[in-house]
PDB file of C-alpha atoms in Angstrom:
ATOM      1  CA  UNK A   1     -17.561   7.993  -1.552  1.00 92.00           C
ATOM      2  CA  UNK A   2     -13.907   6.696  -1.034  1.00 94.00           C
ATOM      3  CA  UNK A   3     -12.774   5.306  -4.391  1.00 96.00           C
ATOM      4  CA  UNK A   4      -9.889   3.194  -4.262  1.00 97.00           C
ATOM      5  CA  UNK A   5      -7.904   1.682  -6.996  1.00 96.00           C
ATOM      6  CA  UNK A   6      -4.530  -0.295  -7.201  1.00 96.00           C
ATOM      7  CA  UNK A   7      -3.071  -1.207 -10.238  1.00 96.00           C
ATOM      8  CA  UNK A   8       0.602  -1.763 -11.845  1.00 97.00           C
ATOM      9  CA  UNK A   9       1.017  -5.490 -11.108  1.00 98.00           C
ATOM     10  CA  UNK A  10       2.641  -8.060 -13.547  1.00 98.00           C
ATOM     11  CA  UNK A  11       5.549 -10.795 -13.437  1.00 98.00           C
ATOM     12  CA  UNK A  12       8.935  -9.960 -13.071  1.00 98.00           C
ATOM     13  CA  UNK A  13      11.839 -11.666 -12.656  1.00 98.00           C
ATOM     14  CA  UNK A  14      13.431 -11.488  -8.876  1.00 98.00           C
ATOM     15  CA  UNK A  15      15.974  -8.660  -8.803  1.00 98.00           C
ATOM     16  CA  UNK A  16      13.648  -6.765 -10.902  1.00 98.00           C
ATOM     17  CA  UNK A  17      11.375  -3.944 -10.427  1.00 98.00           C
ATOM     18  CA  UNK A  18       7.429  -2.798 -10.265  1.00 98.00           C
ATOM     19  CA  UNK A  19       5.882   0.316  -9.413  1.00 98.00           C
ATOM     20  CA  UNK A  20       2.341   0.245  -8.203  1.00 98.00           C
ATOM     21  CA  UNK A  21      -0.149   3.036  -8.447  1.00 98.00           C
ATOM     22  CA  UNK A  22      -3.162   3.474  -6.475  1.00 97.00           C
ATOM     23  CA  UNK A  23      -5.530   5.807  -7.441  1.00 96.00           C
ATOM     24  CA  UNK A  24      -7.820   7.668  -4.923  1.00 96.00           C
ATOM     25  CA  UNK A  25     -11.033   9.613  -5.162  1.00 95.00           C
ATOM     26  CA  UNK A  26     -13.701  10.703  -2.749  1.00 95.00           C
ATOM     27  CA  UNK A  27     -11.268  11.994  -0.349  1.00 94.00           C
ATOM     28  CA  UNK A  28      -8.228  14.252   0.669  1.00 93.00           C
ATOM     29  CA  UNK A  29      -4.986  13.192   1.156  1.00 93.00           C
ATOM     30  CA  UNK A  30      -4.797  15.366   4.043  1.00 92.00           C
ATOM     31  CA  UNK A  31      -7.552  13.490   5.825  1.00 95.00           C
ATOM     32  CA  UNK A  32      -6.485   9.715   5.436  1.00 96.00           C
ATOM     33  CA  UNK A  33      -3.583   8.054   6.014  1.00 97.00           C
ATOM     34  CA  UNK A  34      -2.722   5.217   3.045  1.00 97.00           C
ATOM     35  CA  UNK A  35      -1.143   2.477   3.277  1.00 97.00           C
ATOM     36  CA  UNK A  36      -0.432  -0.409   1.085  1.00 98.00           C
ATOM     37  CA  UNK A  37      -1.120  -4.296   1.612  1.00 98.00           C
ATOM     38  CA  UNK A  38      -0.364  -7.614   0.146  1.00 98.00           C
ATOM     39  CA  UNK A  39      -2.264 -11.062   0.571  1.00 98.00           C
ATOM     40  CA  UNK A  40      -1.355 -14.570  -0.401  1.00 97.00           C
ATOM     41  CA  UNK A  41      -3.772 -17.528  -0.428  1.00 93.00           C
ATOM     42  CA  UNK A  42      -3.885 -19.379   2.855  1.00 95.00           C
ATOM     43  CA  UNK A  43      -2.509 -16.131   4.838  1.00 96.00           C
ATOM     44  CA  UNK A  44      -3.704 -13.082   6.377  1.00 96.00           C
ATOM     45  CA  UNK A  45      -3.303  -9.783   4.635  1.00 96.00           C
ATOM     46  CA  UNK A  46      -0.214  -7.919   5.697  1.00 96.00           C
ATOM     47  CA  UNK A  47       0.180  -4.261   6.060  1.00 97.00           C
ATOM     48  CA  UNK A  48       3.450  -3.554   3.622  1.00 98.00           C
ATOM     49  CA  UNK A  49       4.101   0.239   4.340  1.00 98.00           C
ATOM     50  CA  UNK A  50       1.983   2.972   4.661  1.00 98.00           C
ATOM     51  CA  UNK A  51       2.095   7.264   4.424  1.00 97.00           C
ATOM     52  CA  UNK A  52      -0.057   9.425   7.425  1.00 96.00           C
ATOM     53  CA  UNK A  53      -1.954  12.396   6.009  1.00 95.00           C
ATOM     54  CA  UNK A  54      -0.841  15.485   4.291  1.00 89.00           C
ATOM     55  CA  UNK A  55       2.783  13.188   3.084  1.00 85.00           C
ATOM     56  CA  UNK A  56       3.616  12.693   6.803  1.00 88.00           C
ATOM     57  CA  UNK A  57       5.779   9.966   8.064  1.00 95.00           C
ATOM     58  CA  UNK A  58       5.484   6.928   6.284  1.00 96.00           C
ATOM     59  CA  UNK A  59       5.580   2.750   7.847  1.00 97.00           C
ATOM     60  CA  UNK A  60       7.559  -0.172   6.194  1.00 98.00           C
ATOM     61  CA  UNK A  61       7.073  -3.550   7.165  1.00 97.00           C
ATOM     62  CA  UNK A  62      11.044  -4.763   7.747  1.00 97.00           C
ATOM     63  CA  UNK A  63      11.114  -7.320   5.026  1.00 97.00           C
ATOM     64  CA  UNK A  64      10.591  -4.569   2.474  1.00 98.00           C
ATOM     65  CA  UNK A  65      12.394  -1.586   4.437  1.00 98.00           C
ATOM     66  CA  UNK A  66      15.290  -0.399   1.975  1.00 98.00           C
ATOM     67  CA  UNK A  67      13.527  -2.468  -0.819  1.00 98.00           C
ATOM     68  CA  UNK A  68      10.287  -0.721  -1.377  1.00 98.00           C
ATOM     69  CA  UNK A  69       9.466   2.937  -1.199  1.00 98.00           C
ATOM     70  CA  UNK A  70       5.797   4.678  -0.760  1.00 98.00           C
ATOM     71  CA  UNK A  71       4.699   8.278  -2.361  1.00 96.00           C
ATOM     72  CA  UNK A  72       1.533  10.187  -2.363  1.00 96.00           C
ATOM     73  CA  UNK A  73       0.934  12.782  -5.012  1.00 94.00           C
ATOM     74  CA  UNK A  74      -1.928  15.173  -4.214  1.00 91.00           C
ATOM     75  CA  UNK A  75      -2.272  16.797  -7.346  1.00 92.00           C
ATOM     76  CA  UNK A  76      -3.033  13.366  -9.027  1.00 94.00           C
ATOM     77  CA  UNK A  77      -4.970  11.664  -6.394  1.00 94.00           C
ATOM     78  CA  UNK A  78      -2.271   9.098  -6.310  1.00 96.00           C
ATOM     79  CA  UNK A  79      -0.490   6.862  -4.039  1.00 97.00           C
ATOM     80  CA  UNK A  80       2.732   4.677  -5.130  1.00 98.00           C
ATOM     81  CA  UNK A  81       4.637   1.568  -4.393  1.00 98.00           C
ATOM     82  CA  UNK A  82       7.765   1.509  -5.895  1.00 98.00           C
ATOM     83  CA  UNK A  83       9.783  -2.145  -5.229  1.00 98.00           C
ATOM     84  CA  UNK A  84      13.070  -2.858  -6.224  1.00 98.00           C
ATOM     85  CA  UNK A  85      15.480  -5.910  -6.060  1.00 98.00           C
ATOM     86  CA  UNK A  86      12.175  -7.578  -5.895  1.00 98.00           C
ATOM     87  CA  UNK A  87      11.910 -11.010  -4.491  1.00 98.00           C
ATOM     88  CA  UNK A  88      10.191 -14.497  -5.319  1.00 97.00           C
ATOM     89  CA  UNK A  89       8.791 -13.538  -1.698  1.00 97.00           C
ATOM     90  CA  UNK A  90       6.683 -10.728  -2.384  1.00 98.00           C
ATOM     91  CA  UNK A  91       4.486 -12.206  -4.851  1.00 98.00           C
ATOM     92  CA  UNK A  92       1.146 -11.121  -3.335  1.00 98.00           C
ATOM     93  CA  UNK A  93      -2.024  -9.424  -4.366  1.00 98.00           C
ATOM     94  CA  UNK A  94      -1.531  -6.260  -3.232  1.00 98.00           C
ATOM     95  CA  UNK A  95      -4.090  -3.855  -2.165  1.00 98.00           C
ATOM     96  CA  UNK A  96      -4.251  -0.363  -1.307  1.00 97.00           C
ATOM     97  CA  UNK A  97      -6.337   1.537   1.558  1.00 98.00           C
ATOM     98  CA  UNK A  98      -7.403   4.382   3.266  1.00 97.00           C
ATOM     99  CA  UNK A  99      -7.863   5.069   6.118  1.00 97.00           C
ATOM    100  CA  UNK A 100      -9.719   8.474   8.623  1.00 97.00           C
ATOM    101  CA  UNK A 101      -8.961   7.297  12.159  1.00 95.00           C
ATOM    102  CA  UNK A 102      -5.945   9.111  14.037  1.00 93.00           C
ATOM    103  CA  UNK A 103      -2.801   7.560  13.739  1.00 94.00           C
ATOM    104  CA  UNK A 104      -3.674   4.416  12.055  1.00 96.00           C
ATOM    105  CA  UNK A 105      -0.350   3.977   9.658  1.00 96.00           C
ATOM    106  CA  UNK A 106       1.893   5.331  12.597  1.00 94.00           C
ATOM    107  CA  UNK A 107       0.363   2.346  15.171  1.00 94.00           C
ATOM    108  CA  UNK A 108      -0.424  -0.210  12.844  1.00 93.00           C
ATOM    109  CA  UNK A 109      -4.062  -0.317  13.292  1.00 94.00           C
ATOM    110  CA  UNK A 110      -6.117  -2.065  11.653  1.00 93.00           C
ATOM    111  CA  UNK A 111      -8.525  -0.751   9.139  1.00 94.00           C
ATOM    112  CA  UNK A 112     -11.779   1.343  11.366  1.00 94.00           C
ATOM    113  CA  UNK A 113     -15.152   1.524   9.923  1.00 94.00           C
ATOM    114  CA  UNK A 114     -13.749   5.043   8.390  1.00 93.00           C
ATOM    115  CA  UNK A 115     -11.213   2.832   6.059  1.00 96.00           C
ATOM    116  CA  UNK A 116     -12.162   1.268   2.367  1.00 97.00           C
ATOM    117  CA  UNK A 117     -10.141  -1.131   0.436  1.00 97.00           C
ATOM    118  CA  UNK A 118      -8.821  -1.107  -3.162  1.00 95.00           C
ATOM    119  CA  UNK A 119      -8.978  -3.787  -5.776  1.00 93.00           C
ATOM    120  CA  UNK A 120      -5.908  -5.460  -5.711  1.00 95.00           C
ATOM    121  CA  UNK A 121      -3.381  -5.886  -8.497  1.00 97.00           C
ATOM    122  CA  UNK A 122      -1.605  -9.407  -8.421  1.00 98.00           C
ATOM    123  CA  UNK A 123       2.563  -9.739  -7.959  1.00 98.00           C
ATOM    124  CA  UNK A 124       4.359 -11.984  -9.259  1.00 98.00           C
ATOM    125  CA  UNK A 125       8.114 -12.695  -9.069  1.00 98.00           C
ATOM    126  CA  UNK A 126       9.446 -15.588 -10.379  1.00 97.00           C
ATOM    127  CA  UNK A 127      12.587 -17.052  -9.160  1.00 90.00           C
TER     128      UNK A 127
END
């Protein structure tokens, strides 16, 4: 069963910094492709960047592209988000997710009946 787990949220001040872990089980890394989300009340959950199996090429949305950086490390069944000069515009809940159809961080898809979702871990940045 695909186990998926994010966690590493808090409040920081904009300009700051967060690193969010997901961690994984049930699954190989070189099987899905990962990819992490974000979700604020009254909007539709956003795909925020995500890595294709076995550490292939990896998806940023553009508001976070120089900003936020993804990582997968096999040996610890975990997948990262690490944001920098955060801002007051990313506070989200943010969710991980994995996903077994072909190509579905490099196209965008959205999640198949072969993805799961995480728990999400709430952002916030205050201003």
């Amino acid at each position: 069963e695909v186990q998926l787990q994010a966690f590493g949220g808090g409040l920081v001040q904009a300009g700051g910094s967060l690193r969010l872990s997901c961690a994984a089980s049930g699954f190989s890394f070189d099987d899905y492709d990962i990819g992490w989300f974000r979700q604020v009340p009254g909007k539709e959950r956003e795909r925020v960047s995500c890595i294709s199996r076995g550490g292939g090429p990896t998806y940023y949305e553009d508001s976070v592209k120089g900003r936020f950086t993804i990582s997968s490390d096999n040996a610890k069944n975990a997948v990262y988000l690490e944001m920098n000069t955060l801002k007051s515009e990313d506070t989200a809940v943010y969710y991980c997710a994995a996903d077994q159809a072909i190509f579905w961080c490099s196209r965008g898809l959205p999640l198949s009946p072969r993805g799961s979702w995480g728990q999400g871990t709430l952002v916030t940045v205050s201003s």
